[in-house]
Structures are given as C-alpha cells and as structure tokens.
PDB file of C-alpha atoms and ligand atoms in Angstrom:
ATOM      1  CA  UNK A1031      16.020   6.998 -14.025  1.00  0.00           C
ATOM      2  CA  UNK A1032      14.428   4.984 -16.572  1.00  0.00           C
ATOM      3  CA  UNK A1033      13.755   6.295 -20.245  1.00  0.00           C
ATOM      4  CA  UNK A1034      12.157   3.936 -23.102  1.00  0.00           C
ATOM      5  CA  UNK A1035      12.579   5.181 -26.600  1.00  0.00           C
ATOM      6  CA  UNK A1036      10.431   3.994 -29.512  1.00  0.00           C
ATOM      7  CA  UNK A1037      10.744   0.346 -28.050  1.00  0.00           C
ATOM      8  CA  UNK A1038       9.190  -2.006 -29.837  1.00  0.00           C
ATOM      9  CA  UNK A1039       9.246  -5.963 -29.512  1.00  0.00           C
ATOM     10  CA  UNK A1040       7.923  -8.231 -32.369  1.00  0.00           C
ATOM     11  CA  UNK A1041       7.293 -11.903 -31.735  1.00  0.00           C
ATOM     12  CA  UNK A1042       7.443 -13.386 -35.332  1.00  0.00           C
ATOM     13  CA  UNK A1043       5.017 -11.474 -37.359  1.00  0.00           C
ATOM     14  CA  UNK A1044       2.918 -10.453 -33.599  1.00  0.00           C
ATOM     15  CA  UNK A1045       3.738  -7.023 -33.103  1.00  0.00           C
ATOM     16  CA  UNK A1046       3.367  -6.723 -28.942  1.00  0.00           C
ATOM     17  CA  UNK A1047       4.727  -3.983 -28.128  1.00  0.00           C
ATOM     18  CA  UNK A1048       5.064  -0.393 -31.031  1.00  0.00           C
ATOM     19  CA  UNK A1049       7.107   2.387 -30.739  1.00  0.00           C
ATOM     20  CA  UNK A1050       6.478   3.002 -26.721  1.00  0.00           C
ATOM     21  CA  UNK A1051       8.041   5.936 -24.921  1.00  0.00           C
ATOM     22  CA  UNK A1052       8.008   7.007 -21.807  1.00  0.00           C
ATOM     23  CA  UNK A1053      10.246   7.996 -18.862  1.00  0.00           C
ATOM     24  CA  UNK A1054      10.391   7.065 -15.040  1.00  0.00           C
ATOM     25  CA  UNK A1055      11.574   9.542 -12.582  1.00  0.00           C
ATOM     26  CA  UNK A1056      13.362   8.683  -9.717  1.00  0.00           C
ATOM     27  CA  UNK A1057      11.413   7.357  -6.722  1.00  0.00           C
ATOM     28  CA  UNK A1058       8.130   7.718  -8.749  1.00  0.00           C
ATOM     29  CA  UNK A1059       5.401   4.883  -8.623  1.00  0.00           C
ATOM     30  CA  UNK A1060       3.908   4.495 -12.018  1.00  0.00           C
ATOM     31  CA  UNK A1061       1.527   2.000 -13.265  1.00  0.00           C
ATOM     32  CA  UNK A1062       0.847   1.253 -16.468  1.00  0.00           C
ATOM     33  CA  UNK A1063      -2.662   0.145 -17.155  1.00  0.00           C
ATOM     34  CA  UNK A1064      -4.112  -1.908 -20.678  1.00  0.00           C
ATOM     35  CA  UNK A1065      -5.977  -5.034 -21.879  1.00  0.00           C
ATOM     36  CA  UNK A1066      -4.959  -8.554 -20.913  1.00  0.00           C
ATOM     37  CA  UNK A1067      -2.618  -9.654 -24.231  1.00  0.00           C
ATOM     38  CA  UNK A1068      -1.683  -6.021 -24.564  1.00  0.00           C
ATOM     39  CA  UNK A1069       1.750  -6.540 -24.393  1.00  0.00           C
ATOM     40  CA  UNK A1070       2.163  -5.637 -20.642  1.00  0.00           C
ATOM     41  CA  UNK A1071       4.737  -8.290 -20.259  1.00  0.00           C
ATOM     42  CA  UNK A1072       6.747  -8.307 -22.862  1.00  0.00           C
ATOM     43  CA  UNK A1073       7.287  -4.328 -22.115  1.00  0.00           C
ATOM     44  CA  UNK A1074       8.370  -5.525 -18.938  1.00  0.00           C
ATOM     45  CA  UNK A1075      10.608  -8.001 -19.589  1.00  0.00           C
ATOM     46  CA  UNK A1076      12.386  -5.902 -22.049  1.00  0.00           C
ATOM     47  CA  UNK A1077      12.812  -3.091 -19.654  1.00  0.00           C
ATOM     48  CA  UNK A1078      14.236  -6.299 -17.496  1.00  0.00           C
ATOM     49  CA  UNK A1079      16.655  -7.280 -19.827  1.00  0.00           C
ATOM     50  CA  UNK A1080      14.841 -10.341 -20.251  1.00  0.00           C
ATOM     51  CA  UNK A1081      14.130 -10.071 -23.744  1.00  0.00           C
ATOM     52  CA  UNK A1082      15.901  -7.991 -26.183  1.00  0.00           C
ATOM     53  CA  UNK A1083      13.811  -5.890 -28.081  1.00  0.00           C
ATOM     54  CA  UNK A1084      13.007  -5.795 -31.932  1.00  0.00           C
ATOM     55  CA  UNK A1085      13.839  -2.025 -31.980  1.00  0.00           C
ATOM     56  CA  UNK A1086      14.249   0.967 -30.310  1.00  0.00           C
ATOM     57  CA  UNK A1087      16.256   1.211 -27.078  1.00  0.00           C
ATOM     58  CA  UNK A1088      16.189   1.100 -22.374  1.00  0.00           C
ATOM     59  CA  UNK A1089      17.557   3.405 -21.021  1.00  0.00           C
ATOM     60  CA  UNK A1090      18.684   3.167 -16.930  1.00  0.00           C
ATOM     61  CA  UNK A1091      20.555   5.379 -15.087  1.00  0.00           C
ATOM     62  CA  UNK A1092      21.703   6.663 -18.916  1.00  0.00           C
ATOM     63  CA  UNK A1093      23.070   3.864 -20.177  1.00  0.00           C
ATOM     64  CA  UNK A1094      21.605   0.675 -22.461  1.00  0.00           C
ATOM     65  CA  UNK A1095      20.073  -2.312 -20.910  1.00  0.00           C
ATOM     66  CA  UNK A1096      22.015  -5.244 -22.178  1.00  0.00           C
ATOM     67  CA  UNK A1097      21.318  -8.494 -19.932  1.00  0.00           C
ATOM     68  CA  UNK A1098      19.238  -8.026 -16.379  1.00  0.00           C
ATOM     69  CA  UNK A1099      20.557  -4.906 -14.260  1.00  0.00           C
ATOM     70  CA  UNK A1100      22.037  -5.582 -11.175  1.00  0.00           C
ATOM     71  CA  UNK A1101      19.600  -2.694  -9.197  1.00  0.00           C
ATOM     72  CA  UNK A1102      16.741  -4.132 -10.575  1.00  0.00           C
ATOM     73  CA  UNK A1103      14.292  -6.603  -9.319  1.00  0.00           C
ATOM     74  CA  UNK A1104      10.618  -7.893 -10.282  1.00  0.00           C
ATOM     75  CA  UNK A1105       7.611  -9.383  -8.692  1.00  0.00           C
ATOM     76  CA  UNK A1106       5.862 -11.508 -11.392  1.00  0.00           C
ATOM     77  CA  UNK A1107       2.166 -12.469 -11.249  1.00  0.00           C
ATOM     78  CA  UNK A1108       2.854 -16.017 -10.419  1.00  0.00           C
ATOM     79  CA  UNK A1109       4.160 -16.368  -6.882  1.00  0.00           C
ATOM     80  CA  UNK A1110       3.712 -20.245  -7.068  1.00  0.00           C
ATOM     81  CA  UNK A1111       6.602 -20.114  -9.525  1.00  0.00           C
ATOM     82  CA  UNK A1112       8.709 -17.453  -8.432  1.00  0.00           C
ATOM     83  CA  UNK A1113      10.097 -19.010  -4.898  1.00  0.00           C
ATOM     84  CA  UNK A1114      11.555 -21.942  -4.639  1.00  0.00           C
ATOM     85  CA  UNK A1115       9.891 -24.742  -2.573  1.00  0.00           C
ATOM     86  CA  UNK A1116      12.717 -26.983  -0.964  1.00  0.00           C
ATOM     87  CA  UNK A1117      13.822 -23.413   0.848  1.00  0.00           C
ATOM     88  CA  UNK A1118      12.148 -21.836   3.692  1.00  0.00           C
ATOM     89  CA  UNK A1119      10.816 -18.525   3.283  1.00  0.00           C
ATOM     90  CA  UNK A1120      13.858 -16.753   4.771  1.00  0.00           C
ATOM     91  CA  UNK A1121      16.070 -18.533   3.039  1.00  0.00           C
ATOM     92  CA  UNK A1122      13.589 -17.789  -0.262  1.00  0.00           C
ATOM     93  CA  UNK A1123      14.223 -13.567   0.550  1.00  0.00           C
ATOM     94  CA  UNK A1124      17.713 -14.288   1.033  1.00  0.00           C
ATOM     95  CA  UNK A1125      18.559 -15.878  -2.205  1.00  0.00           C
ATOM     96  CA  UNK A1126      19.417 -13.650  -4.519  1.00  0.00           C
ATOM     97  CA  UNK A1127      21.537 -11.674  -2.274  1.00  0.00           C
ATOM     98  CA  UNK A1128      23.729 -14.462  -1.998  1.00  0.00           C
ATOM     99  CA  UNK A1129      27.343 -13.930  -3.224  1.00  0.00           C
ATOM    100  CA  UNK A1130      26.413  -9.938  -3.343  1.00  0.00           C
ATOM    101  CA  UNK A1131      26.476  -9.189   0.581  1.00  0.00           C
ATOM    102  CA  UNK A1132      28.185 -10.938   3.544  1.00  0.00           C
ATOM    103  CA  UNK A1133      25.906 -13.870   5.850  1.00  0.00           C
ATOM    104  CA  UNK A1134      24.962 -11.502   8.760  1.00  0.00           C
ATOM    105  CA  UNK A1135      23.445  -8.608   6.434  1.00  0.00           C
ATOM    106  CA  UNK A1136      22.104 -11.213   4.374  1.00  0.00           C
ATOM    107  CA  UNK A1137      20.242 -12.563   7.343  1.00  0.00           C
ATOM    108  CA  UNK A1138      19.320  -9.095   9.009  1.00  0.00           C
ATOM    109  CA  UNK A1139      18.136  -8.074   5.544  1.00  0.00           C
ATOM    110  CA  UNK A1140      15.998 -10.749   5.163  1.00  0.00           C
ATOM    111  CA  UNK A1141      14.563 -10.356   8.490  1.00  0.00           C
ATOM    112  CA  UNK A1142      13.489  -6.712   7.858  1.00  0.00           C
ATOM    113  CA  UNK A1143      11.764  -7.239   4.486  1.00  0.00           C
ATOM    114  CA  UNK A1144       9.876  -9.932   5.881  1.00  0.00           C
ATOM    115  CA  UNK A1145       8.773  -8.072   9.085  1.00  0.00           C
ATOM    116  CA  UNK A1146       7.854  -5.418   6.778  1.00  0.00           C
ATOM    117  CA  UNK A1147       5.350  -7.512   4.567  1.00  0.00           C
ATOM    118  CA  UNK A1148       4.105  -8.696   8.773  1.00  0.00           C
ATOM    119  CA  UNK A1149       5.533 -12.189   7.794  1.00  0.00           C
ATOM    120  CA  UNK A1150       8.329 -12.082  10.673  1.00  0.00           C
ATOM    121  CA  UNK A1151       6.894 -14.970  12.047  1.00  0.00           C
ATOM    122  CA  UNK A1152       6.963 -17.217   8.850  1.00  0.00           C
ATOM    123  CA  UNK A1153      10.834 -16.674   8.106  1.00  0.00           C
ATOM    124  CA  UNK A1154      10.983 -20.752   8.610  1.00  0.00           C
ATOM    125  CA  UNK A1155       8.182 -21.906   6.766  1.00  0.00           C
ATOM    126  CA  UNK A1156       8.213 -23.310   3.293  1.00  0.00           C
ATOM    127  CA  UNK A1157       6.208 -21.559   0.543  1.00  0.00           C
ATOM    128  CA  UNK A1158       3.752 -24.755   0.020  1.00  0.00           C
ATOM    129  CA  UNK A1159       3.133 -23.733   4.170  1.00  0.00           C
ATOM    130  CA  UNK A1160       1.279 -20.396   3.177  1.00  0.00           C
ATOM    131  CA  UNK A1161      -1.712 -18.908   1.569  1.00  0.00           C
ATOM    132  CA  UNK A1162      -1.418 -17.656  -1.833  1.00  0.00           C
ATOM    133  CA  UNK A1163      -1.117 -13.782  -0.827  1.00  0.00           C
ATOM    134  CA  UNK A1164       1.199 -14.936   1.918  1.00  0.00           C
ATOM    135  CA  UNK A1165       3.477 -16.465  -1.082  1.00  0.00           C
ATOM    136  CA  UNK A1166       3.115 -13.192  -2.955  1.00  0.00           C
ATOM    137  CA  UNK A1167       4.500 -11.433   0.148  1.00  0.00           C
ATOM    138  CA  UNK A1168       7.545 -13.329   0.152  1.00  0.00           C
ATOM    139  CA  UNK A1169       8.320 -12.856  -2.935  1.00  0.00           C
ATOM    140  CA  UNK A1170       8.053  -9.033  -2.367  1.00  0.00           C
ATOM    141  CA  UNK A1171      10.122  -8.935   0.401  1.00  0.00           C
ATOM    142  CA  UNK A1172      12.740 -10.502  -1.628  1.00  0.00           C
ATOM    143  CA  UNK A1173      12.658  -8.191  -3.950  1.00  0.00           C
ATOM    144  CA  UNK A1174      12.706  -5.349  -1.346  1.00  0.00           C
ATOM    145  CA  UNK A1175      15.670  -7.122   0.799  1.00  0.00           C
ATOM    146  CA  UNK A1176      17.404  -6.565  -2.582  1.00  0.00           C
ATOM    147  CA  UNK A1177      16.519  -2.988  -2.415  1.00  0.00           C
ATOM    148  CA  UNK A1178      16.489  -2.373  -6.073  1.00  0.00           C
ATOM    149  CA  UNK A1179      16.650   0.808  -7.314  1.00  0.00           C
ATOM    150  CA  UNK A1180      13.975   0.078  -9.922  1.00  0.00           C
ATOM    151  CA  UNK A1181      11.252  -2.439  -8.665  1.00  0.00           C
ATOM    152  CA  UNK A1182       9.366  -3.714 -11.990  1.00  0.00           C
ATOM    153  CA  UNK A1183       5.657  -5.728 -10.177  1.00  0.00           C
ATOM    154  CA  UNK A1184       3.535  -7.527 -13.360  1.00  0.00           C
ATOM    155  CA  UNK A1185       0.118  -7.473 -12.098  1.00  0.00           C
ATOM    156  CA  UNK A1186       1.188  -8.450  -9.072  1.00  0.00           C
ATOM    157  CA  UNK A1187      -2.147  -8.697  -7.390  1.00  0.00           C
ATOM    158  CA  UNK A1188      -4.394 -10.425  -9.931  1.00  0.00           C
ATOM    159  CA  UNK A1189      -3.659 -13.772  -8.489  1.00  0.00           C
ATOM    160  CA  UNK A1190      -5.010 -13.039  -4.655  1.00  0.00           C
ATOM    161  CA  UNK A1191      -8.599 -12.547  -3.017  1.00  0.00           C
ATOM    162  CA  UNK A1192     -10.189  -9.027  -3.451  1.00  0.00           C
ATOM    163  CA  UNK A1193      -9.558  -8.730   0.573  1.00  0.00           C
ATOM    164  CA  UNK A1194      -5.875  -9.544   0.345  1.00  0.00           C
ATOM    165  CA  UNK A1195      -5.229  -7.684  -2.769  1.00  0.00           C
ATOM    166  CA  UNK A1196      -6.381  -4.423  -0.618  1.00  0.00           C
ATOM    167  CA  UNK A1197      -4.150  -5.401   2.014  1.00  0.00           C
ATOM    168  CA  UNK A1198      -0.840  -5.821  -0.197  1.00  0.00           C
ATOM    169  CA  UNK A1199      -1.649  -2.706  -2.397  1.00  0.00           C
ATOM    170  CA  UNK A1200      -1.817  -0.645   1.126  1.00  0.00           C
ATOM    171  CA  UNK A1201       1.390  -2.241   1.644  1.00  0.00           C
ATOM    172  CA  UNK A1202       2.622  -1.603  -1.514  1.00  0.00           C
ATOM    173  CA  UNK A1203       1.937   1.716  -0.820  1.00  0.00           C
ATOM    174  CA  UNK A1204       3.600   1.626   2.220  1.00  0.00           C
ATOM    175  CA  UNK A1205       6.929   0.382   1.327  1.00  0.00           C
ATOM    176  CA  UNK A1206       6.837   2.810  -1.201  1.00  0.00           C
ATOM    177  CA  UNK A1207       6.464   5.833   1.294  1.00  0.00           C
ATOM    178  CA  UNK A1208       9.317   4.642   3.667  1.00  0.00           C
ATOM    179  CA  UNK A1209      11.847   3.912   0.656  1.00  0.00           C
ATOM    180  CA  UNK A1210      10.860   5.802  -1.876  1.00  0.00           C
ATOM    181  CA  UNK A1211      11.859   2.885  -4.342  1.00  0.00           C
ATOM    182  CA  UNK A1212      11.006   3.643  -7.584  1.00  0.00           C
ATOM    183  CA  UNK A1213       8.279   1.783  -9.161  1.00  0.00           C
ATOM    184  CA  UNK A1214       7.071   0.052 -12.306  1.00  0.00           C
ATOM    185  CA  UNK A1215       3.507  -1.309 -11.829  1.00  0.00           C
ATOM    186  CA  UNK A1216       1.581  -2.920 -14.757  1.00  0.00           C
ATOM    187  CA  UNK A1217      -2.098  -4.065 -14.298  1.00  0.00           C
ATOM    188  CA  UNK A1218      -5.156  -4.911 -16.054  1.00  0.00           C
ATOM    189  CA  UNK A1219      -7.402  -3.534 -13.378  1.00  0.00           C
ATOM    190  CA  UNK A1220      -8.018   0.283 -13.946  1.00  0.00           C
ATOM    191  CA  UNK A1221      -9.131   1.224 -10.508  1.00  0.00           C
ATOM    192  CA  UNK A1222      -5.687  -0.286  -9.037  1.00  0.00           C
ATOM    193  CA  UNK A1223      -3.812   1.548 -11.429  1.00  0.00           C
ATOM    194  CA  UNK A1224      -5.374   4.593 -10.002  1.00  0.00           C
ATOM    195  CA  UNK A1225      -5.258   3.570  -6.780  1.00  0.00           C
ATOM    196  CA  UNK A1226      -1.630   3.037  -6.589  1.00  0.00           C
ATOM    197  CA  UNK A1227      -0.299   5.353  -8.932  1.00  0.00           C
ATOM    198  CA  UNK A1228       1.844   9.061  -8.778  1.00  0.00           C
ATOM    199  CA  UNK A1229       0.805   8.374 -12.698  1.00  0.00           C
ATOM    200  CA  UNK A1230      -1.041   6.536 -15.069  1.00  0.00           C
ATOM    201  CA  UNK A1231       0.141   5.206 -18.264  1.00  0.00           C
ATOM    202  CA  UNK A1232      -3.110   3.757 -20.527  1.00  0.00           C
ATOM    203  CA  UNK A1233      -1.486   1.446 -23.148  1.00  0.00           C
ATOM    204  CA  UNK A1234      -3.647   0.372 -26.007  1.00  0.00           C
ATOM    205  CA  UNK A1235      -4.216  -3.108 -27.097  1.00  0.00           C
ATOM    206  CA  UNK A1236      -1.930  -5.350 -29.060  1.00  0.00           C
ATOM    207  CA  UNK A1237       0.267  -4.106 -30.341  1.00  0.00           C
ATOM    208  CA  UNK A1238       0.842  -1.935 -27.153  1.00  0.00           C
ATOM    209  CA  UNK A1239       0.680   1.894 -27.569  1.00  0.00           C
ATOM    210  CA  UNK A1240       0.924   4.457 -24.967  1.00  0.00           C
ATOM    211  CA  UNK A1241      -2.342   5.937 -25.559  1.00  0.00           C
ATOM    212  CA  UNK A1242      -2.397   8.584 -22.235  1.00  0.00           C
ATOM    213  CA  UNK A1243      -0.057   9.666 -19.344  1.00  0.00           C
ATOM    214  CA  UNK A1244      -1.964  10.706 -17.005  1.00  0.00           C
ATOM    215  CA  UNK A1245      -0.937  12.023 -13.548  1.00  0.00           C
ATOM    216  CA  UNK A1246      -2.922  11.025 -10.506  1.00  0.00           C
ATOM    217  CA  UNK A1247      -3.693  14.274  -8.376  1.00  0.00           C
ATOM    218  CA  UNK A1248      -4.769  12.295  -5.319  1.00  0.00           C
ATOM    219  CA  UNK A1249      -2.615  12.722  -1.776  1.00  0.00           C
ATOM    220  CA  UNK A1250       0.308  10.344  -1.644  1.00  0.00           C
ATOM    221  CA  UNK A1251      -1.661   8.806   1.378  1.00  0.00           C
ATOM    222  CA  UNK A1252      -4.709   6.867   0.021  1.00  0.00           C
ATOM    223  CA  UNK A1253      -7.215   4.869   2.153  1.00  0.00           C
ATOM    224  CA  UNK A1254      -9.209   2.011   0.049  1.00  0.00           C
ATOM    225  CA  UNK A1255     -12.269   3.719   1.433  1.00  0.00           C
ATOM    226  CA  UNK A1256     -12.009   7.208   1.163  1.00  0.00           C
ATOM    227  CA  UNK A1257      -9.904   7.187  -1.970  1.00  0.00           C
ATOM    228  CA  UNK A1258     -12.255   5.569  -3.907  1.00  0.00           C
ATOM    229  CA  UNK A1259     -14.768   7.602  -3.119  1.00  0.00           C
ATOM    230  CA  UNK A1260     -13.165  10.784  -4.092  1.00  0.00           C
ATOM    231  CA  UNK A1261     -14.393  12.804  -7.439  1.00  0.00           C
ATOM    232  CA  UNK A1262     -10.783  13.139  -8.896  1.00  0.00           C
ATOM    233  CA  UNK A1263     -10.627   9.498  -7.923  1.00  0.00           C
ATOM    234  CA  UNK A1264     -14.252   8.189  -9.969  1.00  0.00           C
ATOM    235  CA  UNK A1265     -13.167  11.051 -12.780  1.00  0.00           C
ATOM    236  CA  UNK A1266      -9.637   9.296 -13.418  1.00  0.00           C
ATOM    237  CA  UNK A1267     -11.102   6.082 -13.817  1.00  0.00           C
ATOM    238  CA  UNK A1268     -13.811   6.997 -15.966  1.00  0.00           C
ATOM    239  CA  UNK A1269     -10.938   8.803 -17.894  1.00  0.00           C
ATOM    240  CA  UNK A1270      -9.018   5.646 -18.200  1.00  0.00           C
ATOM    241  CA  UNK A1271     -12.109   3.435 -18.480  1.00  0.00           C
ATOM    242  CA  UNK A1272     -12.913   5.370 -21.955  1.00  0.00           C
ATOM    243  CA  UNK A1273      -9.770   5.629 -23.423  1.00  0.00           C
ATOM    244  CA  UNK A1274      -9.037   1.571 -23.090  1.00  0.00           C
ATOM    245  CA  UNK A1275     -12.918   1.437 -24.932  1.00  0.00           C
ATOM    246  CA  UNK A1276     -11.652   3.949 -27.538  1.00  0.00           C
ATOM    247  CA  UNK A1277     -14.727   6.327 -26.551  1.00  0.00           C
ATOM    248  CA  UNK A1278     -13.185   9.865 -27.019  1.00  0.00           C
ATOM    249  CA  UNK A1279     -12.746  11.775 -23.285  1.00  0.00           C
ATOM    250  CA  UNK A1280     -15.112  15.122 -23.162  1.00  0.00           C
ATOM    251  CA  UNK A1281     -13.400  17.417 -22.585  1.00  0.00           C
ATOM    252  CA  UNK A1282     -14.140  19.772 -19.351  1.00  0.00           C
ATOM    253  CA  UNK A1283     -16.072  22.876 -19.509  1.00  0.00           C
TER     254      UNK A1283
HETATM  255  P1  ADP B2219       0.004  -9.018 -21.322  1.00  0.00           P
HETATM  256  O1  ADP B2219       1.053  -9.199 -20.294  1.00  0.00           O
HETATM  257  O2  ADP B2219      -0.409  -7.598 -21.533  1.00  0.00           O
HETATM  258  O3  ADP B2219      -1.201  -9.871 -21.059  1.00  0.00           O
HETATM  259  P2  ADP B2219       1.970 -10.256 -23.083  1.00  0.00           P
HETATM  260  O4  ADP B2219       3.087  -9.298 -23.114  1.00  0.00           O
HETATM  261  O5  ADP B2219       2.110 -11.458 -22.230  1.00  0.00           O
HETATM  262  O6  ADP B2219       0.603  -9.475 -22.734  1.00  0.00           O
HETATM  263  O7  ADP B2219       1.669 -10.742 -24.567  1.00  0.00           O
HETATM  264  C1  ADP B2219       1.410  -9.826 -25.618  1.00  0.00           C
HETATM  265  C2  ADP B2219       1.121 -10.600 -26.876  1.00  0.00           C
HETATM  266  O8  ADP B2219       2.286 -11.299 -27.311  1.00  0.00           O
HETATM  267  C3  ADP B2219       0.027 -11.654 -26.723  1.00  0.00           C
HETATM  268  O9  ADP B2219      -0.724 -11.672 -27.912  1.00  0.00           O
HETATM  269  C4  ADP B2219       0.794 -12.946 -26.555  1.00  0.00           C
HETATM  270  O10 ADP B2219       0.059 -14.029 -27.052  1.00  0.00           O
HETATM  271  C5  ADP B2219       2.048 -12.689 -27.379  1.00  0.00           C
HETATM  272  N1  ADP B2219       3.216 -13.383 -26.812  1.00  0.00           N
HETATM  273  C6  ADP B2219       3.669 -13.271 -25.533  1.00  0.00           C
HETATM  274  N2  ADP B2219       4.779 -14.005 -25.347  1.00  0.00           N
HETATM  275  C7  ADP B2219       5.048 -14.609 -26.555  1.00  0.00           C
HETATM  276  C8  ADP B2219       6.056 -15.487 -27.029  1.00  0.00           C
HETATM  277  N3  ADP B2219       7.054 -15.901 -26.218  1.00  0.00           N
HETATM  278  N4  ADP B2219       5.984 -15.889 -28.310  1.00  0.00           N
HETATM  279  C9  ADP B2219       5.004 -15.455 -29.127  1.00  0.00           C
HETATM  280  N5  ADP B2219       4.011 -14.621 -28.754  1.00  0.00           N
HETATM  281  C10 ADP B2219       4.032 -14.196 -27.479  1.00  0.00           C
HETATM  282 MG1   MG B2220       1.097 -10.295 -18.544  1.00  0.00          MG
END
C-alpha cells in the first residue's frame, strides 16, 4: 500500500530524515520507534504530503504523493490544536467529511466513530468541555469517521496520563481489529511501539535511518498485563532498547 524509497528531507543544511525505505502492507499496523528530534515528523509529514521531500520518492497505492491524499488521515500529538474549539465535538468528527458525503451519512458517521472511542455521549460538547485524552479521542474518531485507508498517528499518546494512554492504545488496538485500517504509528516510547505493533521499525537519530525492521511475534490480541509480561515481549524491547543505544544485539545461541 505504501512504499518509501530512499526518502530523504533536508531542512537547510539539517539533514532529518536519509535515504529511508520501507514498505507498508495493506491493513498492517506498524510503528516506527526512534529518539525525540529523530526526524519522526518530518517522515510523516512527507508521507502526508505535507512537505515535499529533498529526495527520493512516496509511493501509495503505486502512484507519487503530490499534495495530501484524499484516503489518508492523521492524528497529530497535539489534540489541543487539532479540533477546532467554536464546534462541538460532533460537529469537530464531522468536519472534514464535509462536501465529500451527503448530511445524513455525515451525521451517522460521526455518531459511530464517536461511540466507538465510548464518547457517544459527548457528541455536543465543545473540546475546551473535555479532558485531554477525551480531546485526543475526538480527534481519532475523526480520523476514523473518515475511514482512511492509511491512518498516519505521531506519537499520539505522549500527551495523556500513563492510565489513559493504556486505555486509548487498547482502543487503538481495537479499531484496528474491527477495520483492519492500515496503520502508521510513530513513537518515542519503545515499549508502545511493541505493544502496538504487527512490526517494528527502529529509526536512528538525526538524521533518521532505518536501523531494524523488526516483526512483533506476539498474538494480534494483547492485554497491557499479560503482554508485557511475556518473554518475546521483554526480549523485543531489550532488542529495540539496544539498537536506539547503538549497543550491538547478541546474537541467540
Ligand atoms: P521528531 O518528530 O522525531 O521529534 P522532527 O521531525 O520534528 O523530529 O524534527 C527532526 C529534526 O528536524 C529536528 O532536529 C528539528 O529541530 C528539525 N526540524 C523540524 N522541523 C523543522 C523546520 N520546519 N525547520 C528546520 N528544522 C526543523
Ligand atoms: Mg515529532
């Protein structure tokens, strides 16, 4: 679905992003995992369309990204910025599937994504009304009532209390399951990377490098609890832990 070649992105003489490569398969969740200034952004606003890059080339669906994608959506970090505060939160989810589909389905959409991220009962609040990881599930339901094919998040977690960040990664998780959206997560936090992941890409830091791509043998259905605990679970993250500390990985005997 999505295929990066040699894409780099140069701000002035900061090199961000250098040579990365990677694919995305359809319906997959990957996450992509590296140092705070690594570059995490910029890779994915030029996968957005958001920034043209310096060199190398997007790929979706086969053909060049040029300008945003119309199947594409993201969920930036900063939910205080992302929805607008003189609309209520239904009218928030709704937005940008004005002009694209017709008033009712607009409305029932709306509806569904928010009873899906258990905020039915919100639909006419305003944003200032909720909780930080409240805000951050509005502006996921709006990007699922847009049902994207390819749902870019940028750490979108790292803003929210420990408890709700387990709460919205389960329903993350989730949302995934039932629509088998395919997924683009970046984070700096290893163990969510793990957590969340069908795969693990460890990016290096600036200029960002794919360093590993790892695939996550855990079962598709994880529990915060019991996933955690599990050896290939502790053994990934120690994997990932080393390679963003540039320790070499032993290898298994
Ligand atoms: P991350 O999301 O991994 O924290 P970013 O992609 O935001 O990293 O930034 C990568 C590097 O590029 C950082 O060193 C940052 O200071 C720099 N950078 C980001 N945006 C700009 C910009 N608009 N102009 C110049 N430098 C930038
Ligand atoms: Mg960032």
């Amino acid at each position: 679905m999505l295929e990066l070649a040699r894409l780099s992105h140069v701000y002035g003489d900061h090199a961000a992003i250098a040579e990365l490569s990677f694919t995305v398969d359809a319906g997959e969740l990957a996450c992509i995992v590296g140092p705070s200034g690594c570059g995490k952004s910029t890779l994915l606003r030029a996968i957005a369309g958001l920034l043209p890059p310096t060199s190398g080339s997007v790929l979706l669906h086969g053909s060049p990204v040029r300008g945003v994608p119309d199947d594409l959506a993201v969920v930036f970090q900063d939910y205080s910025r992302s929805l607008y505060p003189w609309l209520t939160v239904q009218s928030n989810v709704e937005f940008p599937l004005r002009g694209r589909v017709g008033r009712t389905e607009r409305h029932d959409r709306a509806r569904f994504a928010l009873a899906q991220v258990g905020l039915a009962g919100a639909a006419h609040k305003h944003p200032q009304q909720l909780s930080g990881g409240m805000q951050q599930r509005v502006a996921l339901a709006r990007a699922l009532a847009y049902r994207p094919a390819l749902l870019l998040l940028d750490e979108p977690f790292a803003s929210v209390d420990a408890q709700t960040r387990f709460e919205l990664e389960d329903l993350l998780l989730r949302v995934h399951a039932e629509q088998g959206t395919t997924m683009l997560l970046v984070t700096h936090d290893i163990d969510e990377s793990v957590y969340l992941g069908d795969r693990v890409l460890v990016l290096s830091a600036s200029p960002a490098r794919v360093l590993a791509d790892l695939p996550v043998d855990l079962p598709r259905h994880r529990d915060q609890i019991t996933t955690r605990e599990s050896e290939t679970f502790v053994e990934l993250r120690s994997e990932v832990a080393r390679l963003l500390r540039g320790v070499p990985v032993p290898v298994a005997t």
